[in-house]
Structures are given as structure tokens and as C-alpha cells.
């Protein structure tokens, strides 16, 4: 028997296979090919053997390994005899298909290439798709937990089954969430709703997905279905968690309010103001108004933008119409609202939006920009433009607030919002002492409001920044502290895109890129205008050498928030993708753009130096890292292993070797080293 097999065997078409195995939600139902004879019933351990082999396509399992997996309590000889007996049972059950499917000798057992189709393997293939059509197969393929009903009382096999079930659930959840977002953005609301239902079949306690489904049902005019789903959701959460599903309730009310506004009905009054002890009440209030209240297009833009901005978790957001409905007069709005933001729509060939914001007190214009939709946004111009506006307004207003804080002469002690802005102003610092000062500001804010999600998420990011910027000798410890802080932020505010983004950062460093990607997609579900989550997706795809995906997400982030202080790093992720794809010339070109914008950032300099070294330009590679020498201690290898988990593991080893070569080249007296540099 040939035990050699390709690492990525070709996918088997269902019609070409001798057997079709259904392992999702079943104890391995086996069907013959369409023209063959039906097969008999397999025993539990026969099904276990077939499932184990199926999930290792192209690989053989030794008989000893199967005995250890399924007969661990037996003596070795007895276990081998039990395996032989089970193989005879399998042959009786499978009939003629056995010899067409099973390749066995005295040492090992395997499935013949192309002979078996398995739904679990199809999930892996479908989840790898980037388009909604390919991802939509997941809902049909995932009919329940992997081998859910199969009872085999062997710990090693149960552990293996649990690992596979968790992996397949994660792949399906990730893929279905991507499908939901893609279909909703394209206006395919019915299929988006089906994806949401499939997500809830796997994990019914996903409050955000319940909220998304309710909003989709209302948007499609299915109000009774939306109300019924809300009541079912409330009953489930009361029974399982002992609490109300706040996100689902808010989604229902917001969707109804948006529907009323679209039909010309007066909006419902906003929820009562929160108590003064809540940190939310300490934030500035931004009110949105339409440039032309009689224009349906401007009103639709106002509705979508206000709803999207309400999830940004930084400022309080209302529409002026909501404030009027709550009884506030124009004079009161002028006196109590910190920012009044005017939105309008220009109906030219590619519809654009304009927006401006003035701060109460001095009336100074904070920003005035146009926002154009991105490719693929034509199906819903109002939502697309709202996404662009929210992506630009949020960082612009925060930049204005940080500038105001810097201009003040008194320390921010005791003022929650000022402490938050003081910390935000130091977030991009490349100095460990400044980052510690920023942490001190956030700790002061948390003393005032211990459960504030925004302060917790920012503090999590600062801890992680010390790790990935090389400002601590133990980056993994910094990532761990940051991840735990981000978990607190998510618990405090389950619908915060900022909190999920922060948790995704920590998860990507400690748990893997797949978990990190799922959390960033959740952040974008909560706030489709959240550019940092798009940029983080670019980084994660870059590590997989998926240049097209990395460029797509990085370009969207830069288009939404071009003035964000982190934009140079987002450009550097495109360089990382080119480097991972073994295109050092392209990586160098992109990395140099990022270095020019942010010369103090370590990461773009690392990519530039590695690319130069691969191009044989060692003098330039050493010079590129010279300004950062003090931040590249001996544990630099640990830093790179923690922050650059390439999908192609050899790429990281090559990178580490490259940096050793650069370090050796840079030593005094090294051959070819420039006489004077840096």
C-alpha cells in the first residue's frame, strides 16, 4: 500500500465517490453512490474508523494507532484482534463497496483516493470561499454536531471527536457570519436571514445574531415574524441566562423606528437618559440632522447614519428629530448638544454624501468632507454612504476631542471623558513610558466607572501594544493581560465593536488567526463602519499570503478612515501580504510608504529590512533597522513568533534566519558593512 499522499488532496465530487458519508448531526450515515447497492448498518466502532479515516484524506492510519484510539483498555494483541473483527463487520456492511473504498494491509488502513465524499470535508471547502454563493452551502452541510449521536466510550476518540466538532463549528460560524454580512450588504435579505437562522441553530445564544435577524425581518416587512422571534429569544435568554436580550430588544425598536421614519411617520421618543452614575452620560452628545428634511434621500441617509453611529460606543448619538420628539426645543438642542452634524446627499452619477460638524461653544467647523460609495455598494446607496460617513466622522470627532484635551491647561483628574481622551492621545506612542502614562489615565477612568467597556477595551489595546511594538521583554504576557481585559470589555458591553475588535487582537496573538478573524467579523457585524476591524482582517489574511483579501480589507479601511492615526500600519499590512507571498520587491515598495508616514513604527521597518535582505541588499537592510536597534533585544525571536504566525510555517523560520543574517552583517567589522551608517 502506498502511504505517501499529497498534503492537500483534491476535493472529491459527490457524484464521483463510491460512498457518501454524512457525519454532521449523525452517527455517520453511509450512502452508496447513486448507481450502487445500498450499504448495511455499521457498528459504532466501524463508523468511528470510517469517520477517522475520512477526516484524514490521503493519509493512512496505522493499525496500532487505531487500536490505541478505540481499544485502549485492551491488551495490544487483543486490541489488534478486535480491530480485525471490526474490519470484517465493516466488509459485511459495506459489501462490494468495501474493497473499492478501503485500502488495508498488515500495518495500516486508509481510504482510497477519490472513493469517499464526506460532508465534514465539504464544510472545510465551503468555508474557504470568499463569495456569498460558496459560503451559502454551509447552512445545508452543517446539520448538527460532528458525530453527535455516536457513542464510543473511549476517551481518546471522544477527545478527537470534540476537537473536530469544535473546529467544524468554528469554520461554519465564521463562514456563515461572512455570508450574512456579504448578503446583507448586497441587498439579498432573505438569504442573509437564512444565514442568521443557521448561525442560531449552531449557537442559539448569539445575541448579536438574534438582533441582526430581527432587524432583517422588520426591514422586509415581516413584523409578526420579527415580534415572534423576539419573544422566543427573550424566553430563551431568561431560561438559559436569567436576563433579557438587550441587543435584540434594541434592534427591534430601532428597526421599527427606522421603518416609521421611512414611511414618513414621526419617530418614537428615545429611551430615557441614563443615570448620572453611568459613564455613558459623561460623553459628548452628537445630534445628526438632514440638510434637506423634505428629501427622502437625505432622510434615509440620516436614518442609516444615526443607527450606525449609535454603535460606535464613543459618543452619545441621537438624531435631531428624536430630540425634538422627546420635547427639546431648538434652543435647548443648541445649548446641550456638543456636536450638530449635518448630512446631505448629492445625486450625481456616483451618489456622494457631504457632512459637516460644529462644536457647541465656539461654532468652529470640525470637518466638512465628501464621501463616495465603494465598489459593490450600489445596491443600497443610503446604507453604503452611511457606512462611509460613520467611518470618517468617528475618528474626526475623536481627533477634535483629543486636540481640545491637549489644549487644556489643567490635568484631567476626576473627569471621565477627559481621562479617556488624554489616554487616546497617547495610544500611538512608541515609548514605553508614554504608554504607561496612558494606562494611568485609563485606570483613573476605571476608578470612576469600573465597568466601562470603552476604557477597558482601550486599556486592553495598550497592554497588547507594548507586546507587538517590542516594548516589553515578554510580549506573550502583555497579550494575555490585554486579552483578559478585552474579555471584561465584551462582558460589559456585548454590542461594542471596539470591545470585540480588542478581543480579536488578543485572540489572534494567543489562540490563532481563525479565532481572531471570527471576532473581527463580529465587530463589523455590530458596526459595519469600523475601519480598525477591517484593517485587522487585512493583517490576518496577510499572514495567510492572501494578497487579494489583505489588499481588499486594507483598502476599505483606508477609504473609510484615511486620516486615522493607525493608517500607516494598515498600509504596512499590504506589505506583509506581499512578503508572505514571496514578493519582496512589492513588499519593499509598500513597506517604504508606511515607513515614510510613520518612521517611529517598528513593524514597517521590519518588513522593509526583511525584503531588502531577500533582495540581497544587506547594507540597506541593516540601515533600515538601525533606528530601532534599542527596541530589538535578544528576545526578538519570541516577539516575531508571537506576532507573525504565518500560515506557511517555513516563512517564519526564513524570516528569523534573515534577521540573524542582518544582525551578523551589522556587527562591527562585518564584511561589506558600511563604514558609517546611523
XYZ file of C-alpha atoms in Angstrom, residues 430-432 469-473 602 624-636:
22
model
C 6.307 54.394 20.625
C 7.745 54.957 24.102
C 7.036 52.558 26.965
C 5.780 47.087 19.419
C 8.618 45.309 21.175
C 8.418 47.493 24.303
C 8.462 44.568 26.736
C 10.750 41.522 27.030
C 8.845 49.191 14.214
C 16.601 50.151 7.884
C 16.674 48.572 11.358
C 19.380 50.794 12.847
C 16.943 53.419 14.247
C 15.086 50.660 16.097
C 18.111 48.827 17.495
C 17.282 49.646 21.115
C 13.854 48.040 20.645
C 15.194 44.802 19.176
C 16.580 42.914 22.200
C 17.652 39.288 22.131
C 14.067 38.013 22.656
C 13.171 39.487 19.202
